XYZ file of C-alpha atoms in Angstrom:
298
model
C 35.386 307.755 246.439
C 35.471 309.529 242.405
C 32.208 309.770 241.325
C 31.339 308.296 237.964
C 28.912 309.881 235.612
C 27.369 308.751 231.457
C 25.399 311.780 229.874
C 24.199 310.060 226.690
C 20.810 313.090 226.866
C 21.145 316.847 227.519
C 18.258 315.941 229.957
C 20.496 314.668 231.779
C 23.194 317.429 231.749
C 20.793 319.567 232.684
C 19.748 318.509 235.240
C 22.920 317.524 236.777
C 23.687 321.400 236.399
C 20.284 322.654 237.969
C 19.278 323.638 234.234
C 15.673 323.158 232.722
C 15.693 321.833 229.667
C 14.161 323.908 226.791
C 15.582 321.662 223.708
C 15.594 318.094 223.287
C 18.694 317.737 221.641
C 20.856 321.408 222.760
C 21.350 323.662 225.814
C 23.509 326.619 226.936
C 24.753 325.714 229.623
C 25.618 328.663 232.738
C 28.157 325.674 234.922
C 27.934 328.845 237.803
C 23.997 327.625 238.574
C 25.645 324.049 239.562
C 25.740 322.977 242.923
C 28.709 323.107 244.611
C 30.556 319.241 243.210
C 33.925 317.335 244.301
C 36.098 315.442 241.997
C 34.326 313.095 239.553
C 34.745 311.099 236.178
C 32.664 311.818 233.347
C 31.703 309.941 230.205
C 29.617 311.968 227.501
C 27.804 310.508 225.096
C 27.474 314.771 223.418
C 28.944 316.996 221.723
C 30.568 319.795 224.589
C 32.512 322.488 224.230
C 33.610 324.436 227.843
C 34.442 328.300 228.055
C 35.682 327.700 231.690
C 36.352 331.411 233.938
C 37.531 330.676 236.676
C 40.398 327.219 238.021
C 37.971 325.529 238.895
C 39.370 321.690 239.308
C 41.869 319.812 236.755
C 40.966 318.404 234.429
C 42.436 315.531 233.168
C 42.185 313.650 229.857
C 44.062 310.552 228.653
C 48.145 311.043 231.077
C 47.648 314.896 230.515
C 46.284 317.632 232.992
C 45.245 321.169 231.934
C 44.421 323.860 234.794
C 41.607 325.804 233.847
C 42.097 329.400 232.985
C 40.141 332.406 232.327
C 38.842 332.431 228.221
C 39.666 329.310 227.961
C 37.401 326.259 225.784
C 38.267 322.884 225.748
C 35.847 320.269 222.564
C 34.559 316.969 223.458
C 33.199 314.766 221.312
C 31.140 311.590 222.239
C 32.734 309.152 223.745
C 35.535 311.206 225.186
C 35.728 310.513 228.915
C 37.282 313.495 231.061
C 37.981 312.951 234.723
C 38.011 316.100 237.104
C 40.368 316.298 239.790
C 40.427 318.798 242.564
C 43.041 319.744 245.753
C 40.563 320.501 247.833
C 37.150 318.775 248.848
C 34.354 320.618 246.855
C 34.111 323.662 244.067
C 31.815 325.747 242.389
C 32.185 325.334 239.029
C 32.315 328.697 236.958
C 31.568 329.636 233.265
C 29.140 328.122 229.537
C 28.813 325.702 227.371
C 27.919 324.472 224.563
C 26.116 321.008 224.630
C 24.411 319.926 221.863
C 23.615 316.132 221.048
C 24.953 313.940 217.541
C 21.116 313.658 216.711
C 20.850 317.568 216.224
C 23.035 318.492 213.550
C 21.316 314.784 211.065
C 20.644 316.086 207.581
C 22.021 319.581 208.415
C 25.115 321.154 206.099
C 27.222 320.451 209.428
C 26.641 316.757 209.501
C 29.108 316.981 206.607
C 31.033 319.756 207.543
C 32.177 318.326 211.447
C 34.666 315.926 211.237
C 36.977 318.634 209.420
C 36.513 320.642 212.774
C 40.017 318.431 213.885
C 39.853 320.249 217.149
C 37.584 317.737 218.400
C 40.333 315.357 218.761
C 42.803 317.686 220.398
C 44.025 316.856 224.014
C 42.844 318.757 226.911
C 46.622 320.560 226.420
C 45.903 321.471 223.332
C 43.136 324.217 224.554
C 42.530 327.224 222.794
C 43.168 330.194 224.798
C 41.190 333.515 223.960
C 41.531 337.379 223.692
C 38.096 339.344 225.544
C 38.034 340.105 222.121
C 37.777 336.122 221.011
C 35.856 335.548 224.114
C 33.143 338.311 223.571
C 32.368 336.655 220.183
C 32.106 333.303 221.860
C 29.165 334.870 224.174
C 27.455 336.179 221.045
C 27.832 332.940 219.150
C 26.682 331.245 222.770
C 23.546 334.198 223.163
C 22.234 333.608 219.509
C 22.129 329.388 219.684
C 19.886 330.170 223.573
C 17.800 332.357 222.432
C 17.033 330.353 219.389
C 16.113 327.044 221.515
C 14.100 329.561 223.873
C 12.005 330.074 221.154
C 9.212 327.743 220.306
C 10.035 324.914 218.120
C 9.381 325.273 214.527
C 10.054 323.992 211.082
C 13.172 326.308 211.082
C 14.263 325.496 214.615
C 16.444 322.887 213.614
C 18.441 324.344 210.648
C 18.689 327.574 212.577
C 20.174 326.563 215.799
C 22.615 324.224 213.287
C 23.697 326.998 211.566
C 24.889 329.520 214.580
C 26.627 326.434 215.880
C 28.208 326.562 212.632
C 28.658 329.628 212.623
C 30.653 329.290 216.339
C 32.996 326.296 214.972
C 34.210 327.736 212.560
C 35.170 331.233 214.806
C 37.301 328.773 216.625
C 38.920 327.717 213.471
C 39.501 331.443 213.171
C 40.989 331.080 216.275
C 43.258 328.474 216.766
C 44.669 329.923 213.587
C 45.373 332.849 215.530
C 46.644 330.750 218.449
C 49.106 328.873 216.031
C 50.332 332.166 215.511
C 51.091 333.098 218.504
C 52.603 330.196 219.644
C 55.045 330.171 216.908
C 57.817 329.942 219.441
C 56.656 326.922 220.744
C 55.917 325.592 217.651
C 59.050 326.233 216.373
C 60.979 324.040 218.901
C 57.942 321.128 217.902
C 58.479 321.111 214.136
C 63.174 320.898 215.325
C 61.934 317.795 217.535
C 60.088 315.900 215.014
C 62.726 316.436 212.504
C 65.201 315.223 215.179
C 62.654 312.452 215.985
C 62.671 311.306 212.060
C 66.212 310.986 211.837
C 66.661 308.755 215.253
C 64.214 306.870 213.807
C 65.668 306.012 210.045
C 69.312 305.683 211.537
C 67.781 302.982 213.970
C 66.687 299.661 213.359
C 62.773 301.151 214.340
C 61.921 300.684 210.467
C 63.245 296.977 210.489
C 61.279 296.126 213.934
C 57.867 298.580 212.952
C 57.859 299.632 209.424
C 57.031 302.837 208.240
C 56.284 305.305 210.962
C 52.767 306.720 210.803
C 51.549 310.912 211.783
C 50.045 308.717 214.898
C 53.387 307.486 216.401
C 55.463 310.890 216.371
C 52.144 312.846 217.511
C 52.545 310.562 220.996
C 56.147 310.294 220.762
C 55.785 314.562 220.793
C 52.747 314.233 223.776
C 50.794 315.502 221.197
C 47.283 314.282 219.464
C 47.430 313.240 216.125
C 45.353 315.907 214.861
C 46.583 318.183 216.875
C 50.318 317.797 215.569
C 48.921 317.481 211.723
C 47.398 320.932 211.828
C 50.687 322.303 213.304
C 52.886 320.883 211.595
C 50.608 321.388 207.836
C 50.561 325.262 209.234
C 54.207 325.878 210.010
C 55.869 324.046 207.018
C 52.651 324.049 204.045
C 53.000 320.141 204.361
C 50.745 317.559 205.925
C 52.660 315.632 208.365
C 52.438 312.321 206.182
C 54.403 314.027 203.537
C 56.628 315.461 205.220
C 57.444 311.510 206.575
C 57.268 310.736 202.932
C 59.443 313.724 202.087
C 62.596 312.059 204.452
C 62.098 309.038 203.027
C 62.917 310.220 200.005
C 65.845 312.008 200.619
C 66.904 309.255 202.979
C 66.399 306.351 199.658
C 68.333 308.981 197.170
C 71.456 308.984 199.797
C 71.316 305.417 199.816
C 70.360 305.031 196.324
C 73.350 307.220 194.917
C 75.769 305.443 197.136
C 75.210 302.434 195.147
C 75.844 299.385 197.410
C 72.764 298.122 198.037
C 69.465 296.953 196.170
C 66.748 298.313 195.583
C 64.724 295.797 197.568
C 67.276 296.203 200.802
C 67.086 299.684 200.647
C 63.525 299.185 200.538
C 63.127 296.687 204.134
C 65.695 299.022 206.005
C 63.166 302.039 205.221
C 60.229 300.171 206.455
C 58.676 298.879 203.465
C 56.647 295.185 203.911
C 56.470 295.132 199.823
C 59.285 296.974 197.722
C 57.406 297.371 195.373
C 55.465 299.592 197.691
C 58.521 301.556 197.805
C 58.955 301.744 194.335
C 55.683 303.395 193.796
C 56.230 306.099 196.128
C 59.791 306.777 194.764
C 58.105 306.673 191.115
C 55.602 309.502 192.552
C 57.354 311.809 194.031
C 60.192 312.204 191.875
C 58.990 311.512 188.600
C 61.617 307.702 187.770
C 61.450 304.172 189.606
C 64.727 304.496 192.025
C 66.384 302.197 189.736
C 66.242 304.880 186.928
C 67.393 307.522 189.530
C 70.139 305.203 189.988
C 71.219 305.366 186.716
C 70.700 309.273 186.290
C 73.369 309.310 188.897
């Protein structure tokens, strides 16, 4: 039977992995010290970044699987549930991890920045694959954090630990930018599918039934997390996914307005707007003219 674990404190997670708790709010974990384990379901009240060095169980998040490979980083934020499934009865976990409690960063600059690190909301199948050089940088960052938490706690400890975590996350941001570039051929395919889905959406009954499409809608259709999808579109086009959708709406609206057969209200409803004045406002902001003004100009 699958075991269920809930980790809300650093000491609980350290005990699970046979580690001494050096600091109540942060830990660097060496998974080779943990006991062999079988498949399990884990919930976290912590921020976790796992660097797996060998295959050691298939990690399942939602409906997606991810096979751990050497040099892969997976990010988990508080509230997430992770399933680890294995094809054998027991396996030895390997790799390292940075785990910290949300209270660690309260009152620090990192607390305001953390929401900007969108990769904490990526799916596990959108994990970060590291080059050997990047992997060395990760270990250097872990080493600095571990060195600091091994010291006696003083008034500088929280600030220094949070600063080192922020440095590590900034490196991860750089690594993800590199990954978006090196996977350009994959990303191009997603962009093409996005364009195809946009066209299918607006030339179907979905605007009537669902309304205006959201970024989350297309992310789900393309089997991506909303944050990863949004970041990918931004990297590929220079525009946010929301801007891309709105540009498509305006492009289709222009064709409908130019045709001159339907009223502006009818066009607004066809595009999925609940209130025609919202369509008029968006069109004016994007084009510089109201829909009626644009019709007369043409």
